[in-house]
Coordinates of C-alpha atoms and ligand atoms in Angstrom, one line a residue:
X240 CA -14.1 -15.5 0.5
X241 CA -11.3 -15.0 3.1
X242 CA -11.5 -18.6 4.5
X243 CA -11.2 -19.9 0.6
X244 CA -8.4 -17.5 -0.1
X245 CA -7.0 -19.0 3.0
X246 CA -3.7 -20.7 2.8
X247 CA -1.8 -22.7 5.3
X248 CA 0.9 -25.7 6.0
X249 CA 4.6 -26.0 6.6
X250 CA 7.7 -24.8 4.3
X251 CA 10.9 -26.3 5.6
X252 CA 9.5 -27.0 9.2
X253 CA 8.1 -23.6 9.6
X254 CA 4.1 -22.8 9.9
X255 CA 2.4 -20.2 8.0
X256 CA -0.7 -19.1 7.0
X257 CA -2.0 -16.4 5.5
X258 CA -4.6 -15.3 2.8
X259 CA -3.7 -15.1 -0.8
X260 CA -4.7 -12.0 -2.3
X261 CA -6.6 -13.6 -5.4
X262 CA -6.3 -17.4 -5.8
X263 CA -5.8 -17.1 -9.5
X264 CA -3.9 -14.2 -10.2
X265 CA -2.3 -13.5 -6.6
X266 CA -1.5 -16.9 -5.0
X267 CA 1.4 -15.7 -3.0
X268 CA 1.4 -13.5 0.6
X269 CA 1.6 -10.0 -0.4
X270 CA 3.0 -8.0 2.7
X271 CA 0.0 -5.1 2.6
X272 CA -2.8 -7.6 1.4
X273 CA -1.7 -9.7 4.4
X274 CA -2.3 -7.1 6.9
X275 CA -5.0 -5.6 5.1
X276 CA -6.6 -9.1 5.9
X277 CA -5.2 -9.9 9.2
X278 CA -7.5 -6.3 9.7
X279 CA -10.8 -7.9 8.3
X280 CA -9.8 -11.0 9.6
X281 CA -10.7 -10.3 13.2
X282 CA -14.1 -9.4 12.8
X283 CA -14.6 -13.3 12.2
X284 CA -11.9 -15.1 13.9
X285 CA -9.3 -12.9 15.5
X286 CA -6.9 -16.3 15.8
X287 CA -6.4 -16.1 12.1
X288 CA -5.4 -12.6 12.5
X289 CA -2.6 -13.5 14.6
X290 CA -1.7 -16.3 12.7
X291 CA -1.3 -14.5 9.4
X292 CA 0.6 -11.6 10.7
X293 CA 2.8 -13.6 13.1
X294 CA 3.5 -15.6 9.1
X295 CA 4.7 -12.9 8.2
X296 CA 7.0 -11.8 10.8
X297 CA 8.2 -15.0 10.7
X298 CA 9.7 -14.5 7.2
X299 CA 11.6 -11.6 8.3
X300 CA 15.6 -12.2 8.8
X301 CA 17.4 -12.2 11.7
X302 CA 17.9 -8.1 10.9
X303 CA 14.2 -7.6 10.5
X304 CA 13.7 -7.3 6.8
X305 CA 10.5 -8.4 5.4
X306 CA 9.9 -8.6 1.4
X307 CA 7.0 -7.9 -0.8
X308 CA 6.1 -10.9 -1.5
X309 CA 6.8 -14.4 0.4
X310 CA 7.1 -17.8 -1.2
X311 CA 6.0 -20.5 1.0
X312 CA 4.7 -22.2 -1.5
X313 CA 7.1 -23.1 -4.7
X314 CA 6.7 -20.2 -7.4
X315 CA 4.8 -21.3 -10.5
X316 CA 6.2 -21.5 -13.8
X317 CA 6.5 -18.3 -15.9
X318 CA 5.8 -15.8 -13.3
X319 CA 9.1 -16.2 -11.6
X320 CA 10.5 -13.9 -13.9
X321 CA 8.6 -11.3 -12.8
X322 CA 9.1 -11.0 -8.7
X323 CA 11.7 -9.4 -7.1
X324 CA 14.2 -11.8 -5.6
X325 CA 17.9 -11.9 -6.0
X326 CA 18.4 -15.7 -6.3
X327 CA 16.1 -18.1 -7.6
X328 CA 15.2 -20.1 -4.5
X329 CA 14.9 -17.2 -1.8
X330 CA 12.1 -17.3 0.0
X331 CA 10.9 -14.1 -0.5
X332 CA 11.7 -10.6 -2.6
X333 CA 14.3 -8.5 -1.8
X334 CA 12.3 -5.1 -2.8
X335 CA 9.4 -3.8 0.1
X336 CA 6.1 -2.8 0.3
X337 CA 4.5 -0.6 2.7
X338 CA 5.7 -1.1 6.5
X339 CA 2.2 -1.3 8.2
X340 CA 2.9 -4.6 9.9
X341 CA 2.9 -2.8 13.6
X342 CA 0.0 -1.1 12.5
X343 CA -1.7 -4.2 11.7
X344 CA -0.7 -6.0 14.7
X345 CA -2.0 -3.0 16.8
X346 CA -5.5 -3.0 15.3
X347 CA -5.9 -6.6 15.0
X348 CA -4.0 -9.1 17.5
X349 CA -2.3 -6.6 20.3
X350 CA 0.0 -4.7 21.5
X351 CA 3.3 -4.6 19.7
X352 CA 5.4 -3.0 21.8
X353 CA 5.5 -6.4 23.0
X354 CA 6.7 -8.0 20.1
X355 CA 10.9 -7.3 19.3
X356 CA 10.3 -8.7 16.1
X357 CA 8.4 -6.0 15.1
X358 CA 10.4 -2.8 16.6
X359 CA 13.3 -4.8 14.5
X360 CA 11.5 -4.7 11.7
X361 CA 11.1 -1.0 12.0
X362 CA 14.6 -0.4 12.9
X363 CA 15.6 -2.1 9.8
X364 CA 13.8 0.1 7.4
X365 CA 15.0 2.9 9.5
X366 CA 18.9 1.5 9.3
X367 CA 18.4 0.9 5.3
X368 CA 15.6 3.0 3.9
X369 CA 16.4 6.6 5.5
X370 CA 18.9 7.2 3.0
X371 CA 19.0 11.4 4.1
X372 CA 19.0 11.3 8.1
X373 CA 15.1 12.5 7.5
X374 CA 13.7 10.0 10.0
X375 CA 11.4 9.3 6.2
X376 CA 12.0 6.1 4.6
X377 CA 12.7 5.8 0.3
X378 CA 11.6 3.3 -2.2
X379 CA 13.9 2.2 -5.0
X380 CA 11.0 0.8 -7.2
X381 CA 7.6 1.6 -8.1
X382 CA 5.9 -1.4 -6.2
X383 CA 7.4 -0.9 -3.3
X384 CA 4.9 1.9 -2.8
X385 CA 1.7 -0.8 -3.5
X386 CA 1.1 1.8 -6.1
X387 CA 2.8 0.0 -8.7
X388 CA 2.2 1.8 -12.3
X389 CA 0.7 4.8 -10.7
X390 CA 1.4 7.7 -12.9
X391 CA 2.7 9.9 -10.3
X392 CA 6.0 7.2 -11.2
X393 CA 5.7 8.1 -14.9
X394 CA 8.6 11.2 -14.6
X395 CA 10.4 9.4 -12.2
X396 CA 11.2 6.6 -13.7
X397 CA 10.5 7.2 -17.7
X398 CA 10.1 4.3 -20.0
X399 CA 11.1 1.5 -16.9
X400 CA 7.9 2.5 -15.1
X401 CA 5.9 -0.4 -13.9
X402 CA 4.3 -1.9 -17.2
X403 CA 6.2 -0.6 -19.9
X404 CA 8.7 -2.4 -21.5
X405 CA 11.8 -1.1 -20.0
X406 CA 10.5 -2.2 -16.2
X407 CA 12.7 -5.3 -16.4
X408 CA 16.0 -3.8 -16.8
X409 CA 14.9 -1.8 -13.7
X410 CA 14.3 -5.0 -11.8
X411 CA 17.6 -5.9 -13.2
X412 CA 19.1 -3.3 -12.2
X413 CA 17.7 -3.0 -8.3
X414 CA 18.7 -7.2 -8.2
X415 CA 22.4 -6.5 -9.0
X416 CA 22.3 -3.8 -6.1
X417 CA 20.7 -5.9 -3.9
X418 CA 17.5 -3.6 -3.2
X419 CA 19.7 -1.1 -1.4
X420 CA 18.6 2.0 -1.3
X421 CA 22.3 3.7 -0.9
X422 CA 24.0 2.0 -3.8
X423 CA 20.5 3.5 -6.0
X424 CA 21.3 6.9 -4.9
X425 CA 25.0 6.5 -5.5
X426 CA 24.3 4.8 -8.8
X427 CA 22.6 7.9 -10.0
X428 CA 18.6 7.2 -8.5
X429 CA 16.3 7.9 -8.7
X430 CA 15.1 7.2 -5.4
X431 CA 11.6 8.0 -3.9
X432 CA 10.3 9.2 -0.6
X433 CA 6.4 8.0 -1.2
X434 CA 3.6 10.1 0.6
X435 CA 1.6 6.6 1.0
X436 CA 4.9 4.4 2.1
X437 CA 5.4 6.9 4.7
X438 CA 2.3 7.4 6.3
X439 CA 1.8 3.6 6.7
X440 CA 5.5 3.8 8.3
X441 CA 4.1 6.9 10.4
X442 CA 1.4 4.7 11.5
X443 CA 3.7 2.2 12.8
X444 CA 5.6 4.0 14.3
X445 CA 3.0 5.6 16.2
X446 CA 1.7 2.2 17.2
X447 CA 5.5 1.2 18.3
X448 CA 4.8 4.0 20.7
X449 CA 7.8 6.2 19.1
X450 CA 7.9 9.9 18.4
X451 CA 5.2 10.2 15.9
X452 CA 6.9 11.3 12.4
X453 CA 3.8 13.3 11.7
X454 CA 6.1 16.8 11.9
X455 CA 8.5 15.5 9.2
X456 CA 6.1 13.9 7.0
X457 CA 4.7 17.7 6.9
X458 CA 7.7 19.7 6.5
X459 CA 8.8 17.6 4.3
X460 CA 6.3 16.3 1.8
X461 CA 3.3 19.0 2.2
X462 CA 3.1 21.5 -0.4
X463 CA 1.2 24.4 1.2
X464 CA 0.6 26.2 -1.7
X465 CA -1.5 23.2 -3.2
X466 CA -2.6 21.8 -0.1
X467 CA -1.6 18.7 -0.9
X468 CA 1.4 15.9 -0.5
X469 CA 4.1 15.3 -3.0
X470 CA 6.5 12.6 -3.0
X471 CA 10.4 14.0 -3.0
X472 CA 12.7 12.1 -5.2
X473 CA 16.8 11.9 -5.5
X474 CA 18.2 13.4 -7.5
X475 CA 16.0 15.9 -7.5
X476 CA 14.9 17.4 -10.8
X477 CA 11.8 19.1 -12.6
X478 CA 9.9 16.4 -12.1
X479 CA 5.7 16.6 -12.9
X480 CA 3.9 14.8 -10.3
X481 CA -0.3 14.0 -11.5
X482 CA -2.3 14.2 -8.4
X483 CA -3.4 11.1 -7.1
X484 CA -4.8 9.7 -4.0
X485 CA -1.8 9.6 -2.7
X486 CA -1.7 12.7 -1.8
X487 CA -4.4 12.7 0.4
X488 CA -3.4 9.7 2.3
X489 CA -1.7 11.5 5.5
X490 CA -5.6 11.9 6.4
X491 CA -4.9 8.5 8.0
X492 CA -2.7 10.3 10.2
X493 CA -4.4 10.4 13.5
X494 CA -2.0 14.1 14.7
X495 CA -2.4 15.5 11.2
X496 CA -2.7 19.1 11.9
X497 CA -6.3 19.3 11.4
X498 CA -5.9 22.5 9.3
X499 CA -4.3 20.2 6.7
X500 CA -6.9 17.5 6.8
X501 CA -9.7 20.4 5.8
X502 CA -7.8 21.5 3.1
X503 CA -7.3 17.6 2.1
X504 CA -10.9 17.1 2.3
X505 CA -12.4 20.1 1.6
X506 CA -10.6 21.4 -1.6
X507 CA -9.8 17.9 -2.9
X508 CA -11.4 14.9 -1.5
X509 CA -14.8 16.1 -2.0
X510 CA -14.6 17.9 -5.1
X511 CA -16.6 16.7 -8.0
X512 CA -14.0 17.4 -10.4
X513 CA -11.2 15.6 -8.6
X514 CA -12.2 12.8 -6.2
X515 CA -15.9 12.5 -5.5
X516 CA -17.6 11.0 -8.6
X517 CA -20.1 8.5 -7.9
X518 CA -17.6 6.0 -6.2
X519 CA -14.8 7.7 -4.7
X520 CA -11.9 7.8 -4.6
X521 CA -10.5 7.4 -7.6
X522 CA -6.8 6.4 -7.6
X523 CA -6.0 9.5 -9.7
X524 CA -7.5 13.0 -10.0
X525 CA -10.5 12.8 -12.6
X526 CA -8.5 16.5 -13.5
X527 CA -5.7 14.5 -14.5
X528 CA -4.8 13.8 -18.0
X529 CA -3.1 10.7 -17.2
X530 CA -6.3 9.5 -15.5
X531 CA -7.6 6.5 -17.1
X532 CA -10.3 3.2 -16.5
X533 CA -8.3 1.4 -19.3
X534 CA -6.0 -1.0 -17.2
X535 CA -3.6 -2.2 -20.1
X536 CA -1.0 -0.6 -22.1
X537 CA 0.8 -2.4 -24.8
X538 CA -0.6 -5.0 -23.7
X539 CA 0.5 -5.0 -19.9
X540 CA -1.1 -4.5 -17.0
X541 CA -1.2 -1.1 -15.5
X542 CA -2.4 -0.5 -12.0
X543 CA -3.4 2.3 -9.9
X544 CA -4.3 5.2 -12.8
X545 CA -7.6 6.1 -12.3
X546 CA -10.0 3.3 -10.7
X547 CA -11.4 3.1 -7.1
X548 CA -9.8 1.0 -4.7
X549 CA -10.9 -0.4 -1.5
X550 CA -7.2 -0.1 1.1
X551 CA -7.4 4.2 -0.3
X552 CA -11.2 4.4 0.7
X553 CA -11.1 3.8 4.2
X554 CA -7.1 5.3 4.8
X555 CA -8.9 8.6 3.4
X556 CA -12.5 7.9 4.9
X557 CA -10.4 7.2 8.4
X558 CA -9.6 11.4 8.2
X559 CA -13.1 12.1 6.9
X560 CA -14.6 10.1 10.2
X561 CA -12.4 11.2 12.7
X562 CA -13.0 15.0 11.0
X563 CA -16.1 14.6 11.7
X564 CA -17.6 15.1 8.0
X565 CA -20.8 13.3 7.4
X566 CA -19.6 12.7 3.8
X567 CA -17.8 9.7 5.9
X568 CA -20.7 7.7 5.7
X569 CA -21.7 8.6 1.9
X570 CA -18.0 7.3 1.3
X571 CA -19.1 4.5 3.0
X572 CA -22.9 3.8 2.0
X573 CA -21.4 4.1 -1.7
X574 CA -18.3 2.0 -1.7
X575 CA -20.6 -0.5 -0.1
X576 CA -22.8 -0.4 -3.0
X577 CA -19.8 -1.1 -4.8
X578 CA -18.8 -4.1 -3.1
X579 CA -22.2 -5.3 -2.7
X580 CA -23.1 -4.8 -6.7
X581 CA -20.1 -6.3 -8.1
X582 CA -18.9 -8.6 -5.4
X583 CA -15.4 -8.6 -4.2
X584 CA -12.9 -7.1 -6.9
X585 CA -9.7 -5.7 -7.0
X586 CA -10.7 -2.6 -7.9
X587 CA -13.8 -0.7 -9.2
X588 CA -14.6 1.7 -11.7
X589 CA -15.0 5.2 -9.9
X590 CA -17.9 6.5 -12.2
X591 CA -20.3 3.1 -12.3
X592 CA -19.0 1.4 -9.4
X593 CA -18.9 -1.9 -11.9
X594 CA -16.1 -4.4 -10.6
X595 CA -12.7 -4.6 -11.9
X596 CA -9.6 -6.6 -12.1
X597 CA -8.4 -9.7 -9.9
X598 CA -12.3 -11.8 -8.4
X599 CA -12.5 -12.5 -4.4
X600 CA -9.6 -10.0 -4.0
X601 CA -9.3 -10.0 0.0
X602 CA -8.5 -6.3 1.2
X603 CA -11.9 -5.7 -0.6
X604 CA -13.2 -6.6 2.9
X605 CA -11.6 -3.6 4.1
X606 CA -15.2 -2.0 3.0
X607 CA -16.5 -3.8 6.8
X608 CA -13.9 -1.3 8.3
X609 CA -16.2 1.8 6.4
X610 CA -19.6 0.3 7.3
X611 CA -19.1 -0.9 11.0
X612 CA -16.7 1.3 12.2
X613 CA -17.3 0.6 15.8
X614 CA -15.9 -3.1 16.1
X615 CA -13.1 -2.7 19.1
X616 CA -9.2 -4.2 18.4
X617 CA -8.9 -7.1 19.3
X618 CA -7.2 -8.2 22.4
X619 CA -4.1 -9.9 22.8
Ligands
GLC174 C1 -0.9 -5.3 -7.4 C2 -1.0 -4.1 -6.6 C3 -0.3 -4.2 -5.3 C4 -0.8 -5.5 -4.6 C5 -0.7 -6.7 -5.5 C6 -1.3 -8.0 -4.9 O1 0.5 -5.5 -7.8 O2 -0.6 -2.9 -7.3 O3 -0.6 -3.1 -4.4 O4 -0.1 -5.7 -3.4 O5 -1.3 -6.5 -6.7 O6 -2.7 -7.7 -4.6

């Protein structure tokens, strides 16, 4: 499936190559799917590891930015309407998606504290994305998070939430300011520092060898009275926040104060009620009223409210594993199942396991990462 997802050739005289998420519905590189699969990618051929992500950095301007989504190959038809750019022809969107490229790079090709172009990358979401002097990073958009109509977003961002009908004038909105996050804030918000964005930014920076953000992400997004994480948004507000997986994801954090990884696993993770039916984890709470296995609304597409995906099951099982819980290798065994039952989906329904969504979706392969855990990076 990964080499028939695979897509390369030259746009302008530059290379690339990369693996489209879903050749029908996602024929584009997506920044996360595209590490996601440089990851799986080096279990078979660790050259097309590099090559993907070294695509990717390649799209980044001279000031690092990377978008969500990169064009190399002409957009088709209708669905340019719906991406993120700020001119027609740009190669790529101007919104982001979850900074894990050093990450990536560190797990699958090398070391990227030899790389510039990576620490650049970095510094840029650093220079335009910490819009408080945190050291955290905010979103300005619900798919900038990957999470796109997740209904932790639903108070934040009301009736232009990803897939309702008021999203547009969001997007419309967000073009006119160029994607940046200051002018949101100083046009009145709301802007988002996301539990998930910022552990994959964490990571990163962990793997740029920097001072680990570990500290901050915990003082300033745990909520020790629920033992979980919550996003903060600006301006602030009474704002209701569903539990979701998100807010479990620091478990990827390899310094998480392992007090706060029990409580994560222990009185959520593997609670019957809340994120261990029979294929965990579900994307929201099963507590959650907003928890659903109907993907549409209206007629539109809604992502990321209640079904299992693949990227959250091994970023949680990653804390489960290194816990040492031997529910790591049920989460594993199961989501196997899964994969092995319904072939390689987008996403899966969390009490059947029966596939869902997009067919020979690549970060699906991220299940390899749950059942041979043992495969060492790959070098240089
Ligand atoms: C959906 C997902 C997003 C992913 C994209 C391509 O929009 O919500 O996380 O990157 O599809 O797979």
């Amino acid at each position: 499936m990964l080499e028939q997802n695979w897509r390369e050739g030259d746009a302008g005289g530059r290379r690339y190559a990369y693996t489209c998420p879903s050749p029908d519905r996602y024929p584009y590189q997506w920044y996360w799917d595209s590490c996601f699969a440089a990851i799986a990618w080096r279990r078979f051929d660790p050259s097309r590891s590099r090559a993907e992500l070294e695509s990717l950095l390649s799209a980044a301007r001279p000031d690092g930015f990377i978008g969500h989504t990169i064009f190399w190959e002409p957009l088709r038809g209708a669905r340019s309407v719906f991406y993120n750019r700020v001119a027609p022809g740009d190669l790529m969107t101007a919104s982001i998606q979850p900074p894990l490229l050093a990450w990536a790079w560190q797990i699958a090709v090398g070391d990227p504290r030899e790389v510039p172009a990576l620490a650049r990358h970095q510094d840029w979401l650093a220079a335009n994305r910490d819009v408080d002097g945190s050291g955290l990073i905010w979103i300005v958009q619900p798919d900038e998070s990957g999470l796109d109509a997740s209904p932790k977003f639903d108070a934040v961002w009301g009736w232009q939430a990803q897939g309702l009908p008021g999203f547009p004038l969001l997007v419309r909105r967000n073009r006119r300011l160029g994607y940046d996050a200051r002018r949101v804030l100083a046009k009145g918000g709301p802007v988002v520092c996301e539990v998930v964005t910022n552990v994959l930014y964490a990571l990163s920076q962990l793997a740029l060898g920097r001072p680990s953000l570990t500290p901050t992400l915990v003082e300033r997004l745990y909520d020790e009275q629920r033992g979980l994480f919550r996003d903060l948004v600006l301006p602030a507000g009474e704002r209701p926040q569903p539990v979701t997986w998100a807010a479990l994801a620091p478990l990827a954090l390899p310094d998480l104060p392992e007090t706060i990884g029990r409580r994560l696993i222990e009185e959520h993770l593997l609670d019957p009620e809340r994120f261990w039916p029979a294929f965990p984890p579900p994307s929201v709470s099963l507590e959650e009223p907003a928890f659903t296995l109907n993907e549409t609304h209206l007629g539109l597409r809604r992502y990321w409210r209640g079904p299992t995906w693949v990227n959250a099951a091994w970023l949680l099982w990653l804390g489960l594993s290194r816990l040492g819980y031997p529910q790591a290798n049920e989460l594993a065994r199961r989501m196997a199942t899964a994969v092995l039952g319904a072939g390689l989906r987008e996403y899966y329904d969390s009490r059947t396991g029966a596939g869902m969504g997009a067919r020979d979706f690549a970060w699906s392969t991220l299940v390899l990462e749950l059942v041979e855990p043992d495969r060492p990076a790959a070098v240089g």
